[in-house]
PDB file of C-alpha atoms in Angstrom:
ATOM      1  CA  UNK A   1      17.696 -54.593  78.363  1.00 41.00           C
ATOM      2  CA  UNK A   2      18.763 -52.522  81.353  1.00 49.00           C
ATOM      3  CA  UNK A   3      22.012 -54.455  81.833  1.00 53.00           C
ATOM      4  CA  UNK A   4      22.818 -54.129  78.129  1.00 54.00           C
ATOM      5  CA  UNK A   5      22.240 -50.367  78.188  1.00 59.00           C
ATOM      6  CA  UNK A   6      24.407 -50.017  81.280  1.00 59.00           C
ATOM      7  CA  UNK A   7      27.205 -51.995  79.639  1.00 59.00           C
ATOM      8  CA  UNK A   8      27.043 -49.771  76.563  1.00 55.00           C
ATOM      9  CA  UNK A   9      27.184 -46.586  78.667  1.00 60.00           C
ATOM     10  CA  UNK A  10      30.137 -47.900  80.680  1.00 58.00           C
ATOM     11  CA  UNK A  11      32.042 -48.904  77.540  1.00 59.00           C
ATOM     12  CA  UNK A  12      31.402 -45.500  75.988  1.00 59.00           C
ATOM     13  CA  UNK A  13      32.585 -43.649  79.101  1.00 59.00           C
ATOM     14  CA  UNK A  14      35.767 -45.720  79.368  1.00 61.00           C
ATOM     15  CA  UNK A  15      36.735 -45.042  75.762  1.00 62.00           C
ATOM     16  CA  UNK A  16      35.948 -41.306  75.914  1.00 59.00           C
ATOM     17  CA  UNK A  17      38.239 -40.907  78.925  1.00 54.00           C
ATOM     18  CA  UNK A  18      41.055 -42.073  76.646  1.00 58.00           C
ATOM     19  CA  UNK A  19      40.205 -39.611  73.853  1.00 59.00           C
ATOM     20  CA  UNK A  20      43.248 -37.308  74.373  1.00 55.00           C
ATOM     21  CA  UNK A  21      45.616 -40.251  73.881  1.00 54.00           C
ATOM     22  CA  UNK A  22      43.619 -41.365  70.827  1.00 52.00           C
ATOM     23  CA  UNK A  23      43.911 -37.897  69.289  1.00 56.00           C
ATOM     24  CA  UNK A  24      47.649 -37.659  69.922  1.00 47.00           C
ATOM     25  CA  UNK A  25      48.604 -41.134  68.697  1.00 53.00           C
ATOM     26  CA  UNK A  26      46.018 -41.126  65.921  1.00 54.00           C
ATOM     27  CA  UNK A  27      47.620 -38.093  64.279  1.00 54.00           C
ATOM     28  CA  UNK A  28      50.963 -39.881  64.316  1.00 51.00           C
ATOM     29  CA  UNK A  29      49.509 -42.959  62.638  1.00 58.00           C
ATOM     30  CA  UNK A  30      47.770 -40.902  59.960  1.00 63.00           C
ATOM     31  CA  UNK A  31      51.055 -39.147  59.159  1.00 50.00           C
ATOM     32  CA  UNK A  32      53.159 -42.301  58.923  1.00 65.00           C
ATOM     33  CA  UNK A  33      50.947 -45.102  57.553  1.00 63.00           C
ATOM     34  CA  UNK A  34      51.147 -45.458  53.787  1.00 70.00           C
ATOM     35  CA  UNK A  35      47.933 -44.694  51.909  1.00 78.00           C
ATOM     36  CA  UNK A  36      46.939 -47.551  49.594  1.00 89.00           C
ATOM     37  CA  UNK A  37      44.537 -47.489  46.671  1.00 92.00           C
ATOM     38  CA  UNK A  38      41.398 -49.544  45.978  1.00 95.00           C
ATOM     39  CA  UNK A  39      41.997 -52.708  43.972  1.00 96.00           C
ATOM     40  CA  UNK A  40      41.732 -52.463  40.173  1.00 96.00           C
ATOM     41  CA  UNK A  41      39.374 -54.666  38.183  1.00 96.00           C
ATOM     42  CA  UNK A  42      35.721 -55.224  37.430  1.00 95.00           C
ATOM     43  CA  UNK A  43      33.292 -54.629  40.287  1.00 96.00           C
ATOM     44  CA  UNK A  44      31.060 -57.526  39.239  1.00 97.00           C
ATOM     45  CA  UNK A  45      31.437 -61.089  38.030  1.00 97.00           C
ATOM     46  CA  UNK A  46      29.736 -64.415  37.436  1.00 97.00           C
ATOM     47  CA  UNK A  47      30.687 -67.987  38.330  1.00 97.00           C
ATOM     48  CA  UNK A  48      29.123 -70.867  36.417  1.00 97.00           C
ATOM     49  CA  UNK A  49      27.170 -73.543  38.234  1.00 97.00           C
ATOM     50  CA  UNK A  50      23.760 -75.016  38.719  1.00 92.00           C
ATOM     51  CA  UNK A  51      20.881 -72.556  38.754  1.00 82.00           C
ATOM     52  CA  UNK A  52      19.129 -70.539  39.816  1.00 90.00           C
ATOM     53  CA  UNK A  53      21.917 -68.046  40.533  1.00 93.00           C
ATOM     54  CA  UNK A  54      22.835 -66.869  43.959  1.00 97.00           C
ATOM     55  CA  UNK A  55      23.141 -63.091  43.677  1.00 97.00           C
ATOM     56  CA  UNK A  56      25.666 -61.561  46.075  1.00 98.00           C
ATOM     57  CA  UNK A  57      26.134 -57.874  46.839  1.00 98.00           C
ATOM     58  CA  UNK A  58      28.948 -56.649  49.089  1.00 98.00           C
ATOM     59  CA  UNK A  59      28.537 -53.007  50.081  1.00 98.00           C
ATOM     60  CA  UNK A  60      30.661 -50.902  52.390  1.00 97.00           C
ATOM     61  CA  UNK A  61      34.055 -49.427  53.106  1.00 97.00           C
ATOM     62  CA  UNK A  62      37.656 -50.033  52.018  1.00 95.00           C
ATOM     63  CA  UNK A  63      37.406 -53.758  52.729  1.00 93.00           C
ATOM     64  CA  UNK A  64      34.620 -53.989  50.160  1.00 96.00           C
ATOM     65  CA  UNK A  65      36.755 -51.871  47.803  1.00 96.00           C
ATOM     66  CA  UNK A  66      39.763 -54.177  48.224  1.00 96.00           C
ATOM     67  CA  UNK A  67      42.109 -51.372  49.276  1.00 96.00           C
ATOM     68  CA  UNK A  68      45.707 -52.577  49.172  1.00 95.00           C
ATOM     69  CA  UNK A  69      45.044 -55.549  46.877  1.00 97.00           C
ATOM     70  CA  UNK A  70      46.469 -55.811  43.361  1.00 96.00           C
ATOM     71  CA  UNK A  71      43.243 -57.237  41.917  1.00 97.00           C
ATOM     72  CA  UNK A  72      39.602 -56.943  42.986  1.00 97.00           C
ATOM     73  CA  UNK A  73      39.298 -60.690  42.305  1.00 97.00           C
ATOM     74  CA  UNK A  74      41.164 -61.143  45.595  1.00 97.00           C
ATOM     75  CA  UNK A  75      38.614 -58.968  47.407  1.00 97.00           C
ATOM     76  CA  UNK A  76      35.786 -59.944  49.715  1.00 97.00           C
ATOM     77  CA  UNK A  77      32.971 -60.165  47.154  1.00 98.00           C
ATOM     78  CA  UNK A  78      34.844 -62.386  44.712  1.00 98.00           C
ATOM     79  CA  UNK A  79      36.240 -64.607  47.479  1.00 97.00           C
ATOM     80  CA  UNK A  80      32.842 -65.064  49.137  1.00 98.00           C
ATOM     81  CA  UNK A  81      31.323 -65.791  45.717  1.00 97.00           C
ATOM     82  CA  UNK A  82      33.941 -68.461  44.982  1.00 97.00           C
ATOM     83  CA  UNK A  83      33.450 -70.064  48.387  1.00 97.00           C
ATOM     84  CA  UNK A  84      29.655 -70.137  47.931  1.00 97.00           C
ATOM     85  CA  UNK A  85      30.102 -71.560  44.434  1.00 96.00           C
ATOM     86  CA  UNK A  86      32.419 -74.323  45.661  1.00 96.00           C
ATOM     87  CA  UNK A  87      30.227 -75.300  48.610  1.00 95.00           C
ATOM     88  CA  UNK A  88      26.848 -75.220  46.895  1.00 94.00           C
ATOM     89  CA  UNK A  89      27.626 -75.937  43.248  1.00 96.00           C
ATOM     90  CA  UNK A  90      25.299 -73.035  42.442  1.00 96.00           C
ATOM     91  CA  UNK A  91      25.996 -70.335  39.920  1.00 97.00           C
ATOM     92  CA  UNK A  92      26.897 -67.066  41.642  1.00 97.00           C
ATOM     93  CA  UNK A  93      26.634 -63.525  40.328  1.00 97.00           C
ATOM     94  CA  UNK A  94      28.349 -60.932  42.464  1.00 98.00           C
ATOM     95  CA  UNK A  95      28.900 -57.200  42.734  1.00 98.00           C
ATOM     96  CA  UNK A  96      30.952 -55.075  45.083  1.00 98.00           C
ATOM     97  CA  UNK A  97      30.216 -51.456  45.981  1.00 97.00           C
ATOM     98  CA  UNK A  98      33.067 -50.373  48.242  1.00 96.00           C
ATOM     99  CA  UNK A  99      34.407 -46.934  49.052  1.00 96.00           C
ATOM    100  CA  UNK A 100      37.656 -46.052  50.790  1.00 93.00           C
ATOM    101  CA  UNK A 101      37.279 -44.415  54.233  1.00 90.00           C
ATOM    102  CA  UNK A 102      33.460 -44.529  54.066  1.00 96.00           C
ATOM    103  CA  UNK A 103      31.472 -44.533  57.295  1.00 97.00           C
ATOM    104  CA  UNK A 104      28.016 -46.036  57.715  1.00 97.00           C
ATOM    105  CA  UNK A 105      26.203 -42.714  57.200  1.00 97.00           C
ATOM    106  CA  UNK A 106      27.966 -42.106  53.873  1.00 97.00           C
ATOM    107  CA  UNK A 107      27.069 -45.567  52.599  1.00 98.00           C
ATOM    108  CA  UNK A 108      23.464 -44.974  53.682  1.00 97.00           C
ATOM    109  CA  UNK A 109      23.180 -41.525  52.107  1.00 97.00           C
ATOM    110  CA  UNK A 110      25.361 -41.703  48.996  1.00 96.00           C
ATOM    111  CA  UNK A 111      25.671 -45.338  47.937  1.00 96.00           C
ATOM    112  CA  UNK A 112      22.563 -47.439  48.550  1.00 97.00           C
ATOM    113  CA  UNK A 113      20.248 -45.406  46.308  1.00 94.00           C
ATOM    114  CA  UNK A 114      22.703 -45.689  43.411  1.00 95.00           C
ATOM    115  CA  UNK A 115      23.076 -49.476  43.440  1.00 96.00           C
ATOM    116  CA  UNK A 116      21.066 -51.067  40.659  1.00 92.00           C
ATOM    117  CA  UNK A 117      17.808 -52.562  42.029  1.00 88.00           C
ATOM    118  CA  UNK A 118      18.577 -56.206  41.245  1.00 92.00           C
ATOM    119  CA  UNK A 119      17.069 -59.190  43.039  1.00 95.00           C
ATOM    120  CA  UNK A 120      20.052 -59.785  45.315  1.00 97.00           C
ATOM    121  CA  UNK A 121      19.721 -62.944  47.404  1.00 97.00           C
ATOM    122  CA  UNK A 122      22.591 -62.165  49.812  1.00 97.00           C
ATOM    123  CA  UNK A 123      23.898 -58.772  50.934  1.00 98.00           C
ATOM    124  CA  UNK A 124      27.052 -58.428  53.046  1.00 98.00           C
ATOM    125  CA  UNK A 125      27.479 -55.059  54.762  1.00 98.00           C
ATOM    126  CA  UNK A 126      31.132 -54.257  55.492  1.00 98.00           C
ATOM    127  CA  UNK A 127      31.126 -51.147  57.673  1.00 98.00           C
ATOM    128  CA  UNK A 128      32.239 -50.112  61.136  1.00 97.00           C
ATOM    129  CA  UNK A 129      36.019 -49.846  61.046  1.00 94.00           C
ATOM    130  CA  UNK A 130      36.004 -46.222  59.903  1.00 93.00           C
ATOM    131  CA  UNK A 131      33.243 -45.325  62.371  1.00 95.00           C
ATOM    132  CA  UNK A 132      35.555 -46.672  65.084  1.00 90.00           C
ATOM    133  CA  UNK A 133      38.688 -45.062  63.650  1.00 89.00           C
ATOM    134  CA  UNK A 134      36.889 -41.703  63.472  1.00 88.00           C
ATOM    135  CA  UNK A 135      35.697 -42.094  67.087  1.00 82.00           C
ATOM    136  CA  UNK A 136      32.031 -41.766  66.226  1.00 88.00           C
ATOM    137  CA  UNK A 137      29.691 -41.769  69.178  1.00 87.00           C
ATOM    138  CA  UNK A 138      27.499 -44.750  69.944  1.00 88.00           C
ATOM    139  CA  UNK A 139      24.491 -42.580  69.136  1.00 91.00           C
ATOM    140  CA  UNK A 140      25.966 -41.571  65.778  1.00 94.00           C
ATOM    141  CA  UNK A 141      26.771 -45.183  64.922  1.00 96.00           C
ATOM    142  CA  UNK A 142      23.284 -46.316  65.897  1.00 96.00           C
ATOM    143  CA  UNK A 143      21.732 -43.687  63.655  1.00 97.00           C
ATOM    144  CA  UNK A 144      24.099 -44.313  60.746  1.00 98.00           C
ATOM    145  CA  UNK A 145      24.252 -48.101  60.794  1.00 98.00           C
ATOM    146  CA  UNK A 146      20.631 -48.531  61.844  1.00 98.00           C
ATOM    147  CA  UNK A 147      19.516 -46.240  59.025  1.00 98.00           C
ATOM    148  CA  UNK A 148      21.741 -48.142  56.585  1.00 98.00           C
ATOM    149  CA  UNK A 149      20.026 -51.413  57.488  1.00 98.00           C
ATOM    150  CA  UNK A 150      16.621 -49.799  56.951  1.00 97.00           C
ATOM    151  CA  UNK A 151      17.700 -48.370  53.577  1.00 97.00           C
ATOM    152  CA  UNK A 152      19.084 -51.701  52.355  1.00 97.00           C
ATOM    153  CA  UNK A 153      16.018 -53.609  53.515  1.00 96.00           C
ATOM    154  CA  UNK A 154      13.716 -51.140  51.754  1.00 96.00           C
ATOM    155  CA  UNK A 155      15.666 -51.337  48.486  1.00 96.00           C
ATOM    156  CA  UNK A 156      16.316 -55.108  48.482  1.00 97.00           C
ATOM    157  CA  UNK A 157      13.428 -56.572  50.506  1.00 96.00           C
ATOM    158  CA  UNK A 158      13.974 -60.222  49.552  1.00 95.00           C
ATOM    159  CA  UNK A 159      17.688 -60.445  50.372  1.00 97.00           C
ATOM    160  CA  UNK A 160      19.335 -62.034  53.395  1.00 97.00           C
ATOM    161  CA  UNK A 161      21.574 -59.471  55.127  1.00 98.00           C
ATOM    162  CA  UNK A 162      24.837 -60.119  56.956  1.00 98.00           C
ATOM    163  CA  UNK A 163      27.085 -57.780  58.931  1.00 98.00           C
ATOM    164  CA  UNK A 164      30.508 -59.060  60.094  1.00 98.00           C
ATOM    165  CA  UNK A 165      31.513 -57.620  63.453  1.00 98.00           C
ATOM    166  CA  UNK A 166      34.616 -55.439  63.310  1.00 97.00           C
ATOM    167  CA  UNK A 167      37.906 -57.234  63.917  1.00 93.00           C
ATOM    168  CA  UNK A 168      39.882 -56.770  67.186  1.00 95.00           C
ATOM    169  CA  UNK A 169      41.553 -53.385  66.771  1.00 92.00           C
ATOM    170  CA  UNK A 170      44.273 -54.213  69.310  1.00 92.00           C
ATOM    171  CA  UNK A 171      45.626 -56.783  66.840  1.00 92.00           C
ATOM    172  CA  UNK A 172      46.042 -54.379  63.915  1.00 92.00           C
ATOM    173  CA  UNK A 173      49.825 -54.068  63.238  1.00 90.00           C
ATOM    174  CA  UNK A 174      49.705 -50.410  62.119  1.00 86.00           C
ATOM    175  CA  UNK A 175      48.301 -49.243  65.464  1.00 88.00           C
ATOM    176  CA  UNK A 176      50.555 -48.554  68.473  1.00 86.00           C
ATOM    177  CA  UNK A 177      49.568 -50.825  71.390  1.00 88.00           C
ATOM    178  CA  UNK A 178      47.926 -48.072  73.445  1.00 87.00           C
ATOM    179  CA  UNK A 179      45.933 -46.748  70.491  1.00 85.00           C
ATOM    180  CA  UNK A 180      44.955 -50.277  69.551  1.00 88.00           C
ATOM    181  CA  UNK A 181      43.568 -50.881  73.035  1.00 88.00           C
ATOM    182  CA  UNK A 182      41.615 -47.605  72.971  1.00 85.00           C
ATOM    183  CA  UNK A 183      40.077 -48.384  69.568  1.00 90.00           C
ATOM    184  CA  UNK A 184      39.324 -51.924  70.690  1.00 91.00           C
ATOM    185  CA  UNK A 185      37.123 -50.470  73.428  1.00 86.00           C
ATOM    186  CA  UNK A 186      35.268 -48.528  70.732  1.00 88.00           C
ATOM    187  CA  UNK A 187      35.080 -51.656  68.578  1.00 92.00           C
ATOM    188  CA  UNK A 188      33.443 -53.650  71.357  1.00 91.00           C
ATOM    189  CA  UNK A 189      30.960 -50.844  71.925  1.00 90.00           C
ATOM    190  CA  UNK A 190      30.019 -50.529  68.251  1.00 94.00           C
ATOM    191  CA  UNK A 191      29.892 -54.303  67.805  1.00 96.00           C
ATOM    192  CA  UNK A 192      27.515 -54.545  70.761  1.00 94.00           C
ATOM    193  CA  UNK A 193      25.225 -51.858  69.347  1.00 94.00           C
ATOM    194  CA  UNK A 194      25.482 -53.220  65.799  1.00 97.00           C
ATOM    195  CA  UNK A 195      24.597 -56.761  66.839  1.00 97.00           C
ATOM    196  CA  UNK A 196      21.498 -55.475  68.628  1.00 96.00           C
ATOM    197  CA  UNK A 197      20.467 -53.438  65.585  1.00 98.00           C
ATOM    198  CA  UNK A 198      20.873 -56.462  63.314  1.00 98.00           C
ATOM    199  CA  UNK A 199      18.590 -58.520  65.543  1.00 97.00           C
ATOM    200  CA  UNK A 200      15.999 -55.740  65.521  1.00 97.00           C
ATOM    201  CA  UNK A 201      16.148 -54.981  61.795  1.00 97.00           C
ATOM    202  CA  UNK A 202      16.314 -58.325  60.058  1.00 96.00           C
ATOM    203  CA  UNK A 203      20.048 -58.875  59.562  1.00 98.00           C
ATOM    204  CA  UNK A 204      22.481 -61.492  60.825  1.00 98.00           C
ATOM    205  CA  UNK A 205      25.471 -60.250  62.829  1.00 98.00           C
ATOM    206  CA  UNK A 206      28.489 -62.456  62.120  1.00 98.00           C
ATOM    207  CA  UNK A 207      30.906 -62.798  65.065  1.00 97.00           C
ATOM    208  CA  UNK A 208      34.290 -61.169  64.634  1.00 96.00           C
ATOM    209  CA  UNK A 209      37.067 -63.285  63.163  1.00 94.00           C
ATOM    210  CA  UNK A 210      39.793 -64.004  65.720  1.00 91.00           C
ATOM    211  CA  UNK A 211      42.002 -66.515  63.908  1.00 86.00           C
ATOM    212  CA  UNK A 212      44.386 -64.545  61.698  1.00 83.00           C
ATOM    213  CA  UNK A 213      48.146 -64.235  61.466  1.00 78.00           C
ATOM    214  CA  UNK A 214      50.782 -61.715  60.376  1.00 74.00           C
ATOM    215  CA  UNK A 215      50.157 -62.443  56.680  1.00 92.00           C
ATOM    216  CA  UNK A 216      46.529 -61.287  57.061  1.00 95.00           C
ATOM    217  CA  UNK A 217      47.415 -57.610  56.486  1.00 95.00           C
ATOM    218  CA  UNK A 218      48.626 -55.551  53.545  1.00 94.00           C
ATOM    219  CA  UNK A 219      51.892 -53.627  53.642  1.00 92.00           C
ATOM    220  CA  UNK A 220      50.193 -50.747  55.433  1.00 91.00           C
ATOM    221  CA  UNK A 221      49.486 -53.017  58.392  1.00 90.00           C
ATOM    222  CA  UNK A 222      45.844 -51.997  58.407  1.00 91.00           C
ATOM    223  CA  UNK A 223      43.872 -53.388  55.456  1.00 93.00           C
ATOM    224  CA  UNK A 224      43.358 -57.132  54.872  1.00 95.00           C
ATOM    225  CA  UNK A 225      45.766 -58.833  52.477  1.00 96.00           C
ATOM    226  CA  UNK A 226      44.684 -61.411  49.906  1.00 96.00           C
ATOM    227  CA  UNK A 227      45.344 -64.142  52.496  1.00 96.00           C
ATOM    228  CA  UNK A 228      43.406 -62.187  55.105  1.00 96.00           C
ATOM    229  CA  UNK A 229      40.502 -61.721  52.706  1.00 96.00           C
ATOM    230  CA  UNK A 230      40.449 -65.442  51.894  1.00 96.00           C
ATOM    231  CA  UNK A 231      40.296 -66.337  55.595  1.00 96.00           C
ATOM    232  CA  UNK A 232      37.632 -63.698  56.208  1.00 96.00           C
ATOM    233  CA  UNK A 233      35.520 -64.912  53.276  1.00 97.00           C
ATOM    234  CA  UNK A 234      35.625 -68.469  54.649  1.00 97.00           C
ATOM    235  CA  UNK A 235      34.637 -67.203  58.099  1.00 97.00           C
ATOM    236  CA  UNK A 236      31.724 -65.216  56.662  1.00 97.00           C
ATOM    237  CA  UNK A 237      30.418 -68.117  54.556  1.00 97.00           C
ATOM    238  CA  UNK A 238      30.727 -70.483  57.523  1.00 97.00           C
ATOM    239  CA  UNK A 239      28.249 -68.292  59.385  1.00 96.00           C
ATOM    240  CA  UNK A 240      26.033 -67.769  56.338  1.00 94.00           C
ATOM    241  CA  UNK A 241      25.797 -71.566  56.072  1.00 81.00           C
ATOM    242  CA  UNK A 242      24.976 -71.895  59.768  1.00 68.00           C
ATOM    243  CA  UNK A 243      22.259 -69.269  59.501  1.00 71.00           C
ATOM    244  CA  UNK A 244      20.613 -70.733  56.409  1.00 72.00           C
ATOM    245  CA  UNK A 245      20.698 -74.333  57.667  1.00 50.00           C
ATOM    246  CA  UNK A 246      18.494 -73.582  60.675  1.00 41.00           C
TER     247      UNK A 246
END
């Protein structure tokens, strides 16, 4: 416990020392990177199979919204649903509730209460990238993400919850190398805190995906492409399978 807290404090200090560079380069990226829209299409769907249905909810940020994709069917919820359907033979109903640029606090305060109270069996929480990009403090992330886990657990008490760790920010093409390294320090900090919160609050933290290539990103060099989403969905389901087979 003490060593973990010390590691978190050291990581936070190291990243805050680099804040002036983050601010300078971050403004440049915001001015030059093309803004893409959420994917069009229906937010929910159903895949036929043996019953009873698996009921999948994906809630979170632009990755859940499929920003940069030409069809929401290529997004995370639909791709995870198809992978679950193929592996289990079960029918799968799915729903995505994603919002561009949302941070954990916004999902907690403005989204969770407005999702229909269905009997979801699996909930994937896709948040963290914007908290990192916005340079939120570790304390702010702990309050926002920790509160989000509480809110989801209270609303959907019978679901299994999964949170994928944020990808390595120093491998995001849209970010200059120095900025990528600075945000990667923040990513490691928030992943460390988030993984601890998941263990404490009844969720499974899925390790970050490391195996992705240049075709994994949309034209903005920041959001996952259809190929990136497919690889990410497989990675997520691999760890869902591992968790549920224990």
